[in-house]
Every structure is written in structure tokens, then in C-alpha cells.
PDB file of C-alpha atoms in Angstrom:
ATOM      1  CA  MET N1369      87.189 116.751  22.739  1.00 77.00           C
ATOM      2  CA  LYS N1370      88.073 116.924  26.324  1.00 81.00           C
ATOM      3  CA  SER N1371      85.690 119.303  28.398  1.00 90.00           C
ATOM      4  CA  THR N1372      87.123 122.278  30.231  1.00 92.00           C
ATOM      5  CA  LYS N1373      86.711 120.688  33.677  1.00 94.00           C
ATOM      6  CA  GLU N1374      88.563 117.320  32.011  1.00 94.00           C
ATOM      7  CA  LYS N1375      91.570 119.760  31.013  1.00 95.00           C
ATOM      8  CA  ILE N1376      91.734 121.733  34.125  1.00 96.00           C
ATOM      9  CA  LEU N1377      92.259 117.704  36.105  1.00 97.00           C
ATOM     10  CA  ASP N1378      94.569 116.416  33.234  1.00 96.00           C
ATOM     11  CA  ASN N1379      97.013 120.063  33.785  1.00 96.00           C
ATOM     12  CA  SER N1380      96.323 120.105  37.068  1.00 97.00           C
ATOM     13  CA  ARG N1381      97.841 116.395  37.537  1.00 97.00           C
ATOM     14  CA  HIS N1382     100.785 117.108  35.539  1.00 97.00           C
ATOM     15  CA  LEU N1383     101.586 120.330  37.518  1.00 97.00           C
ATOM     16  CA  PHE N1384     100.979 118.377  40.638  1.00 97.00           C
ATOM     17  CA  ASN N1385     103.287 115.634  39.609  1.00 96.00           C
ATOM     18  CA  GLU N1386     106.225 118.401  38.977  1.00 95.00           C
ATOM     19  CA  GLN N1387     105.958 120.476  41.473  1.00 95.00           C
ATOM     20  CA  SER N1388     103.999 118.616  44.278  1.00 95.00           C
ATOM     21  CA  TYR N1389     100.557 119.404  44.947  1.00 96.00           C
ATOM     22  CA  SER N1390     101.536 122.252  47.974  1.00 94.00           C
ATOM     23  CA  SER N1391     103.751 124.001  45.514  1.00 96.00           C
ATOM     24  CA  VAL N1392     101.319 124.894  42.940  1.00 96.00           C
ATOM     25  CA  THR N1393      97.952 127.220  43.210  1.00 94.00           C
ATOM     26  CA  ILE N1394      94.807 127.921  41.395  1.00 94.00           C
ATOM     27  CA  ARG N1395      97.077 130.961  39.874  1.00 94.00           C
ATOM     28  CA  MET N1396      99.887 128.684  38.039  1.00 95.00           C
ATOM     29  CA  ILE N1397      96.492 126.320  36.754  1.00 96.00           C
ATOM     30  CA  ALA N1398      94.818 128.797  35.249  1.00 95.00           C
ATOM     31  CA  LYS N1399      98.073 130.149  33.296  1.00 94.00           C
ATOM     32  CA  SER N1400      98.894 126.915  31.979  1.00 94.00           C
ATOM     33  CA  LEU N1401      95.535 126.256  30.477  1.00 94.00           C
ATOM     34  CA  LYS N1402      95.521 130.059  29.536  1.00 93.00           C
ATOM     35  CA  MET N1403      92.496 130.595  31.249  1.00 92.00           C
ATOM     36  CA  SER N1404      91.216 133.436  34.521  1.00 91.00           C
ATOM     37  CA  SER N1405      91.238 132.092  37.936  1.00 88.00           C
ATOM     38  CA  GLY N1406      87.907 133.333  37.583  1.00 88.00           C
ATOM     39  CA  ASN N1407      87.129 131.130  34.425  1.00 91.00           C
ATOM     40  CA  LEU N1408      88.486 128.058  36.745  1.00 93.00           C
ATOM     41  CA  ASN N1409      86.887 128.997  39.730  1.00 92.00           C
ATOM     42  CA  TYR N1410      83.653 128.722  37.721  1.00 92.00           C
ATOM     43  CA  HIS N1411      84.790 124.743  37.714  1.00 94.00           C
ATOM     44  CA  PHE N1412      86.223 124.520  40.823  1.00 95.00           C
ATOM     45  CA  LYS N1413      86.110 127.087  43.818  1.00 92.00           C
ATOM     46  CA  LYS N1414      89.350 125.889  45.641  1.00 92.00           C
ATOM     47  CA  ARG N1415      92.602 124.026  44.709  1.00 95.00           C
ATOM     48  CA  GLU N1416      91.144 120.996  47.410  1.00 96.00           C
ATOM     49  CA  GLU N1417      88.148 120.076  45.196  1.00 96.00           C
ATOM     50  CA  ILE N1418      90.554 119.771  42.263  1.00 97.00           C
ATOM     51  CA  LEU N1419      92.803 117.200  44.644  1.00 97.00           C
ATOM     52  CA  GLU N1420      89.400 115.525  45.613  1.00 97.00           C
ATOM     53  CA  ALA N1421      88.189 115.052  41.910  1.00 97.00           C
ATOM     54  CA  LEU N1422      91.747 113.684  40.794  1.00 97.00           C
ATOM     55  CA  TYR N1423      92.299 111.410  43.946  1.00 96.00           C
ATOM     56  CA  PHE N1424      88.398 110.126  43.107  1.00 95.00           C
ATOM     57  CA  GLU N1425      89.735 109.823  39.676  1.00 94.00           C
ATOM     58  CA  MET N1426      93.015 107.956  40.481  1.00 94.00           C
ATOM     59  CA  THR N1427      90.913 104.862  42.724  1.00 92.00           C
ATOM     60  CA  LYS N1428      87.975 104.774  40.691  1.00 89.00           C
ATOM     61  CA  GLU N1429      90.155 101.836  38.448  1.00 84.00           C
ATOM     62  CA  PHE N1430      91.254 100.922  41.945  1.00 83.00           C
ATOM     63  CA  ASP N1431      87.853 100.009  43.289  1.00 82.00           C
ATOM     64  CA  TYR N1432      86.615  98.563  40.056  1.00 81.00           C
ATOM     65  CA  ARG N1433      89.296  96.008  40.494  1.00 76.00           C
ATOM     66  CA  LEU N1434      88.907  95.356  43.891  1.00 75.00           C
ATOM     67  CA  LEU N1435      85.169  94.520  43.205  1.00 75.00           C
ATOM     68  CA  ASN N1436      86.003  92.257  40.559  1.00 75.00           C
ATOM     69  CA  PHE N1437      89.031  90.825  42.365  1.00 72.00           C
ATOM     70  CA  PRO N1438      87.381  87.709  43.291  1.00 72.00           C
ATOM     71  CA  LYS N1439      86.439  86.853  40.195  1.00 76.00           C
ATOM     72  CA  MET N1440      90.580  87.027  38.628  1.00 75.00           C
ATOM     73  CA  GLU N1441      92.552  84.308  37.834  1.00 80.00           C
ATOM     74  CA  VAL N1442      94.794  83.008  40.382  1.00 86.00           C
ATOM     75  CA  SER N1443      98.217  82.708  39.749  1.00 90.00           C
ATOM     76  CA  ILE N1444     101.774  84.085  40.778  1.00 92.00           C
ATOM     77  CA  ASN N1445     101.956  85.498  37.202  1.00 91.00           C
ATOM     78  CA  GLN N1446      98.621  87.322  37.152  1.00 89.00           C
ATOM     79  CA  ILE N1447      99.715  88.806  40.448  1.00 91.00           C
ATOM     80  CA  LYS N1448     102.563  90.327  39.186  1.00 93.00           C
ATOM     81  CA  ILE N1449     100.560  91.545  35.924  1.00 90.00           C
ATOM     82  CA  GLU N1450      97.938  93.109  38.522  1.00 90.00           C
ATOM     83  CA  ILE N1451     100.866  94.554  40.826  1.00 92.00           C
ATOM     84  CA  LYS N1452     102.195  96.101  37.384  1.00 94.00           C
ATOM     85  CA  LEU N1453      98.995  97.437  36.158  1.00 91.00           C
ATOM     86  CA  THR N1454      98.489  99.515  39.338  1.00 93.00           C
ATOM     87  CA  MET N1455     101.997 100.725  39.823  1.00 95.00           C
ATOM     88  CA  LYS N1456     101.400 102.122  36.357  1.00 95.00           C
ATOM     89  CA  ARG N1457      98.311 103.692  37.884  1.00 94.00           C
ATOM     90  CA  MET N1458     100.307 105.332  40.619  1.00 95.00           C
ATOM     91  CA  ILE N1459     102.753 106.662  38.927  1.00 96.00           C
ATOM     92  CA  ASP N1460      99.628 108.584  36.663  1.00 96.00           C
ATOM     93  CA  TYR N1461      99.477 110.318  40.117  1.00 97.00           C
ATOM     94  CA  GLN N1462     102.478 110.422  41.320  1.00 96.00           C
ATOM     95  CA  PHE N1463     102.011 113.595  43.774  1.00 96.00           C
ATOM     96  CA  PHE N1464      99.625 111.713  45.797  1.00 97.00           C
ATOM     97  CA  TRP N1465     101.975 108.866  46.720  1.00 96.00           C
ATOM     98  CA  THR N1466     104.871 110.869  47.397  1.00 95.00           C
ATOM     99  CA  ASP N1467     103.258 113.103  49.672  1.00 94.00           C
ATOM    100  CA  LEU N1468     100.707 110.686  51.018  1.00 94.00           C
ATOM    101  CA  PHE N1469     100.450 111.355  54.324  1.00 94.00           C
ATOM    102  CA  ASN N1470     100.084 115.262  53.831  1.00 94.00           C
ATOM    103  CA  ILE N1471      97.287 114.805  51.067  1.00 95.00           C
ATOM    104  CA  ILE N1472      95.113 112.089  52.982  1.00 94.00           C
ATOM    105  CA  ASN N1473      94.942 115.068  56.115  1.00 94.00           C
ATOM    106  CA  LEU N1474      93.553 117.912  53.836  1.00 94.00           C
ATOM    107  CA  ASN N1475      90.608 116.049  52.677  1.00 95.00           C
ATOM    108  CA  ASP N1476      88.000 113.976  55.050  1.00 96.00           C
ATOM    109  CA  ASN N1477      86.923 112.585  51.757  1.00 96.00           C
ATOM    110  CA  ILE N1478      89.762 111.532  50.803  1.00 96.00           C
ATOM    111  CA  LYS N1479      90.703 110.052  53.892  1.00 96.00           C
ATOM    112  CA  THR N1480      87.868 108.172  54.801  1.00 95.00           C
ATOM    113  CA  HIS N1481      87.908 106.679  51.159  1.00 93.00           C
ATOM    114  CA  PHE N1482      91.371 105.751  51.543  1.00 94.00           C
ATOM    115  CA  HIS N1483      91.071 103.673  55.043  1.00 93.00           C
ATOM    116  CA  LYS N1484      88.210 101.901  53.179  1.00 90.00           C
ATOM    117  CA  ILE N1485      90.406 101.054  50.615  1.00 89.00           C
ATOM    118  CA  TYR N1486      93.094  99.441  53.075  1.00 91.00           C
ATOM    119  CA  ASP N1487      90.125  97.302  54.621  1.00 91.00           C
ATOM    120  CA  ALA N1488      89.373  96.244  51.109  1.00 88.00           C
ATOM    121  CA  ARG N1489      92.637  96.005  50.031  1.00 90.00           C
ATOM    122  CA  PHE N1490      93.336  93.397  53.226  1.00 93.00           C
ATOM    123  CA  GLU N1491      90.332  91.175  52.299  1.00 91.00           C
ATOM    124  CA  SER N1492      91.529  90.823  49.018  1.00 89.00           C
ATOM    125  CA  TYR N1493      94.962  89.679  50.257  1.00 92.00           C
ATOM    126  CA  ILE N1494      93.432  87.479  52.777  1.00 93.00           C
ATOM    127  CA  PHE N1495      91.176  85.988  49.779  1.00 91.00           C
ATOM    128  CA  LEU N1496      94.058  85.562  47.424  1.00 91.00           C
ATOM    129  CA  PHE N1497      95.823  83.789  49.875  1.00 94.00           C
ATOM    130  CA  THR N1498      93.395  81.006  50.355  1.00 93.00           C
ATOM    131  CA  GLN N1499      92.956  80.925  46.524  1.00 93.00           C
ATOM    132  CA  LEU N1500      97.018  80.171  46.436  1.00 95.00           C
ATOM    133  CA  LYS N1501      96.391  77.753  49.235  1.00 95.00           C
ATOM    134  CA  LYS N1502      93.794  75.862  46.882  1.00 94.00           C
ATOM    135  CA  ASN N1503      95.998  75.948  44.571  1.00 94.00           C
ATOM    136  CA  LYS N1504      98.423  74.135  46.104  1.00 96.00           C
ATOM    137  CA  LEU N1505     101.076  77.361  45.324  1.00 96.00           C
ATOM    138  CA  MET N1506     100.875  78.155  49.073  1.00 96.00           C
ATOM    139  CA  LYS N1507     101.332  76.195  51.827  1.00 97.00           C
ATOM    140  CA  VAL N1508      98.654  75.450  53.781  1.00 95.00           C
ATOM    141  CA  SER N1509     100.385  75.225  57.045  1.00 93.00           C
ATOM    142  CA  ILE N1510     100.350  78.825  57.242  1.00 93.00           C
ATOM    143  CA  LEU N1511      98.524  80.209  60.364  1.00 93.00           C
ATOM    144  CA  ASP N1512      95.923  83.250  60.154  1.00 94.00           C
ATOM    145  CA  TRP N1513      97.976  85.817  61.815  1.00 95.00           C
ATOM    146  CA  GLU N1514     100.819  85.188  59.372  1.00 96.00           C
ATOM    147  CA  CYS N1515      98.404  85.886  56.006  1.00 96.00           C
ATOM    148  CA  GLN N1516      97.268  88.719  58.168  1.00 96.00           C
ATOM    149  CA  ASN N1517     101.224  90.304  58.736  1.00 97.00           C
ATOM    150  CA  LEU N1518     101.805  89.412  54.987  1.00 96.00           C
ATOM    151  CA  ALA N1519      99.013  91.389  53.819  1.00 96.00           C
ATOM    152  CA  GLU N1520      99.790  94.319  55.707  1.00 97.00           C
ATOM    153  CA  GLN N1521     103.397  93.986  54.797  1.00 97.00           C
ATOM    154  CA  MET N1522     102.245  94.000  51.339  1.00 96.00           C
ATOM    155  CA  ILE N1523     100.601  97.119  51.515  1.00 96.00           C
ATOM    156  CA  VAL N1524     102.386  98.884  53.202  1.00 96.00           C
ATOM    157  CA  TYR N1525     105.328  98.134  50.584  1.00 97.00           C
ATOM    158  CA  SER N1526     102.222  99.210  47.717  1.00 95.00           C
ATOM    159  CA  ASN N1527     101.943 102.475  49.469  1.00 95.00           C
ATOM    160  CA  THR N1528     105.469 103.735  49.573  1.00 96.00           C
ATOM    161  CA  TRP N1529     107.736 102.327  46.733  1.00 96.00           C
ATOM    162  CA  LEU N1530     107.060 105.050  44.617  1.00 96.00           C
ATOM    163  CA  TYR N1531     108.124 107.939  47.393  1.00 95.00           C
ATOM    164  CA  SER N1532     111.076 105.370  48.192  1.00 93.00           C
ATOM    165  CA  THR N1533     111.833 105.326  44.759  1.00 94.00           C
ATOM    166  CA  VAL N1534     111.723 109.148  43.991  1.00 92.00           C
ATOM    167  CA  LEU N1535     113.650 109.780  47.505  1.00 90.00           C
ATOM    168  CA  TYR N1536     116.624 108.123  46.329  1.00 89.00           C
ATOM    169  CA  GLY N1537     116.588 109.387  42.889  1.00 83.00           C
ATOM    170  CA  GLY N1538     115.089 106.546  41.054  1.00 77.00           C
ATOM    171  CA  ARG N1539     114.452 107.129  37.322  1.00 84.00           C
ATOM    172  CA  ILE N1540     110.510 106.093  37.188  1.00 90.00           C
ATOM    173  CA  ASN N1541     110.694 104.056  33.819  1.00 92.00           C
ATOM    174  CA  GLU N1542     109.503 100.629  32.608  1.00 92.00           C
ATOM    175  CA  SER N1543     112.258  99.105  34.272  1.00 91.00           C
ATOM    176  CA  ILE N1544     112.113 100.234  37.625  1.00 93.00           C
ATOM    177  CA  ILE N1545     108.777  99.151  37.621  1.00 94.00           C
ATOM    178  CA  GLU N1546     109.619  95.769  36.668  1.00 93.00           C
ATOM    179  CA  LYS N1547     112.175  95.250  39.807  1.00 93.00           C
ATOM    180  CA  LYS N1548     109.691  97.087  42.365  1.00 95.00           C
ATOM    181  CA  ALA N1549     106.815  94.688  40.687  1.00 95.00           C
ATOM    182  CA  ASN N1550     109.767  91.911  41.629  1.00 94.00           C
ATOM    183  CA  THR N1551     110.290  93.446  44.974  1.00 95.00           C
ATOM    184  CA  LEU N1552     106.538  93.030  46.011  1.00 96.00           C
ATOM    185  CA  LEU N1553     106.163  89.909  45.001  1.00 95.00           C
ATOM    186  CA  SER N1554     109.566  88.236  46.330  1.00 95.00           C
ATOM    187  CA  ILE N1555     107.416  88.732  49.728  1.00 96.00           C
ATOM    188  CA  LEU N1556     105.194  86.034  49.025  1.00 95.00           C
ATOM    189  CA  TYR N1557     108.371  83.610  48.324  1.00 96.00           C
ATOM    190  CA  PRO N1558     109.265  82.010  51.611  1.00 96.00           C
ATOM    191  CA  TYR N1559     105.389  81.075  52.136  1.00 97.00           C
ATOM    192  CA  LEU N1560     105.190  79.410  48.593  1.00 97.00           C
ATOM    193  CA  THR N1561     104.965  75.698  47.955  1.00 97.00           C
ATOM    194  CA  VAL N1562     107.480  73.928  45.468  1.00 97.00           C
ATOM    195  CA  LYS N1563     105.515  74.314  42.979  1.00 96.00           C
ATOM    196  CA  GLY N1564     104.475  78.248  43.637  1.00 96.00           C
ATOM    197  CA  LYS N1565     108.532  78.950  43.347  1.00 96.00           C
ATOM    198  CA  LYS N1566     108.483  77.252  40.461  1.00 95.00           C
ATOM    199  CA  GLU N1567     106.015  79.678  38.827  1.00 94.00           C
ATOM    200  CA  PHE N1568     107.915  82.361  40.583  1.00 95.00           C
ATOM    201  CA  TYR N1569     111.332  81.899  39.167  1.00 92.00           C
ATOM    202  CA  LYS N1570     109.693  80.820  35.787  1.00 91.00           C
ATOM    203  CA  ILE N1571     108.367  84.678  35.574  1.00 88.00           C
ATOM    204  CA  ILE N1572     111.401  86.404  37.464  1.00 83.00           C
ATOM    205  CA  ASP N1573     113.944  84.421  34.997  1.00 70.00           C
ATOM    206  CA  SER N1574     111.567  85.201  32.128  1.00 65.00           C
ATOM    207  CA  ASN N1575     111.925  88.812  32.440  1.00 59.00           C
ATOM    208  CA  LYS N1576     115.844  88.617  32.488  1.00 56.00           C
ATOM    209  CA  ARG N1577     115.646  87.647  29.040  1.00 47.00           C
TER     210      ARG N1577
END
């Protein structure tokens, strides 16, 4: 059975996803749980505390996967799997990614951690490219600055795909996740070897069947 605190976080997340963080008040959260604002305030003194708790709840999985990234099997298919897992996790906390700039500037702890994650993600991509080269899936002739630009492009797309989908009225479903994951993966395509491109097409073609 979930604790009261967990119920507050779950309901808050659903309300934030439906109406946006800025539109939801403590009173609205309390009403959705059929509790008094005073009872809710016992667990969270203000709405920003709920926001921070949800952020770190979301990133707990991201942090774990970044920590274990060096142990990951490196293949085009595994990269696609990791991309889709990340996208699905982002959808669970959609409110954060569709109002990213404003939310990270509301809370110093969130902002500091988000920037720290950026650095870790960047280094993970550089490590990934090195492993892809070793596995003859990525061209060894790619220069360091090209790898750095590529890592930044992939991070930027990862951060904004959900916002752009919602902005243009797209429906969030399995089909759109597949499409956006393929788009992110395709950023790698020009840098892949013949072997890497064959694996890429094998994955893309299998999804069309």
C-alpha cells in the first residue's frame, strides 16, 4: 500500500501532466486526494517541495542507468532500446519536459542536478562513440570535435522531442515513441560504418513489419 506521501506525489504528477505545473495549486492537489490543505502541508510545506521530490523521483532511474552505462552492451539495437526506455520515463513526467526552462529555474537543487546530469550524459555519449568505433559500427576517422558536436545534438534532441511533439499537437503513444526514437538514432547514421548502417536498417525495417 502506498504511503500518504507517495499518493500526494502520484496525484500531483498526474495533475501537473494534465494541467501544467504552474496551473496546479496545493488546494487542487489536496482536493484531488480528498484531504485538507493542512494535512497535505504536513508532508509538503509548499508546491515547490513536491516539484523537487518528483524531479528526483524521475531522475533516480536516469542516474542509475548513467552509472551503469559502461556495462551496457554496445550495439545499435541496444542504443535504440535505451532511447525508448528514456522516452517512456520522460512521458511519465511530461510536465517537466514541456516546460523545461521555467521549471529548472524555479529550484536551485533541480537546476544544479540537471546541469550535472548534462555533463554525465555528454561523457556517456563520448564513451558510447568510442565503443561503437571499437565494435566497427562507427567510423574511426571521426574527429574529437565531431564527436562532441554529435553528443550535443543528441542531448538537445532528447531534451526537446516531447515538447515539440506536444507543441504541434502530436499524440503521445507507442507509435510516436518509435518514430522519435528512430529520429534520434538517425543522427548517428552519417557516422556509421557499412556494418553499422546494416544494423541500423535492420532495426528500422523490423519496425515497419
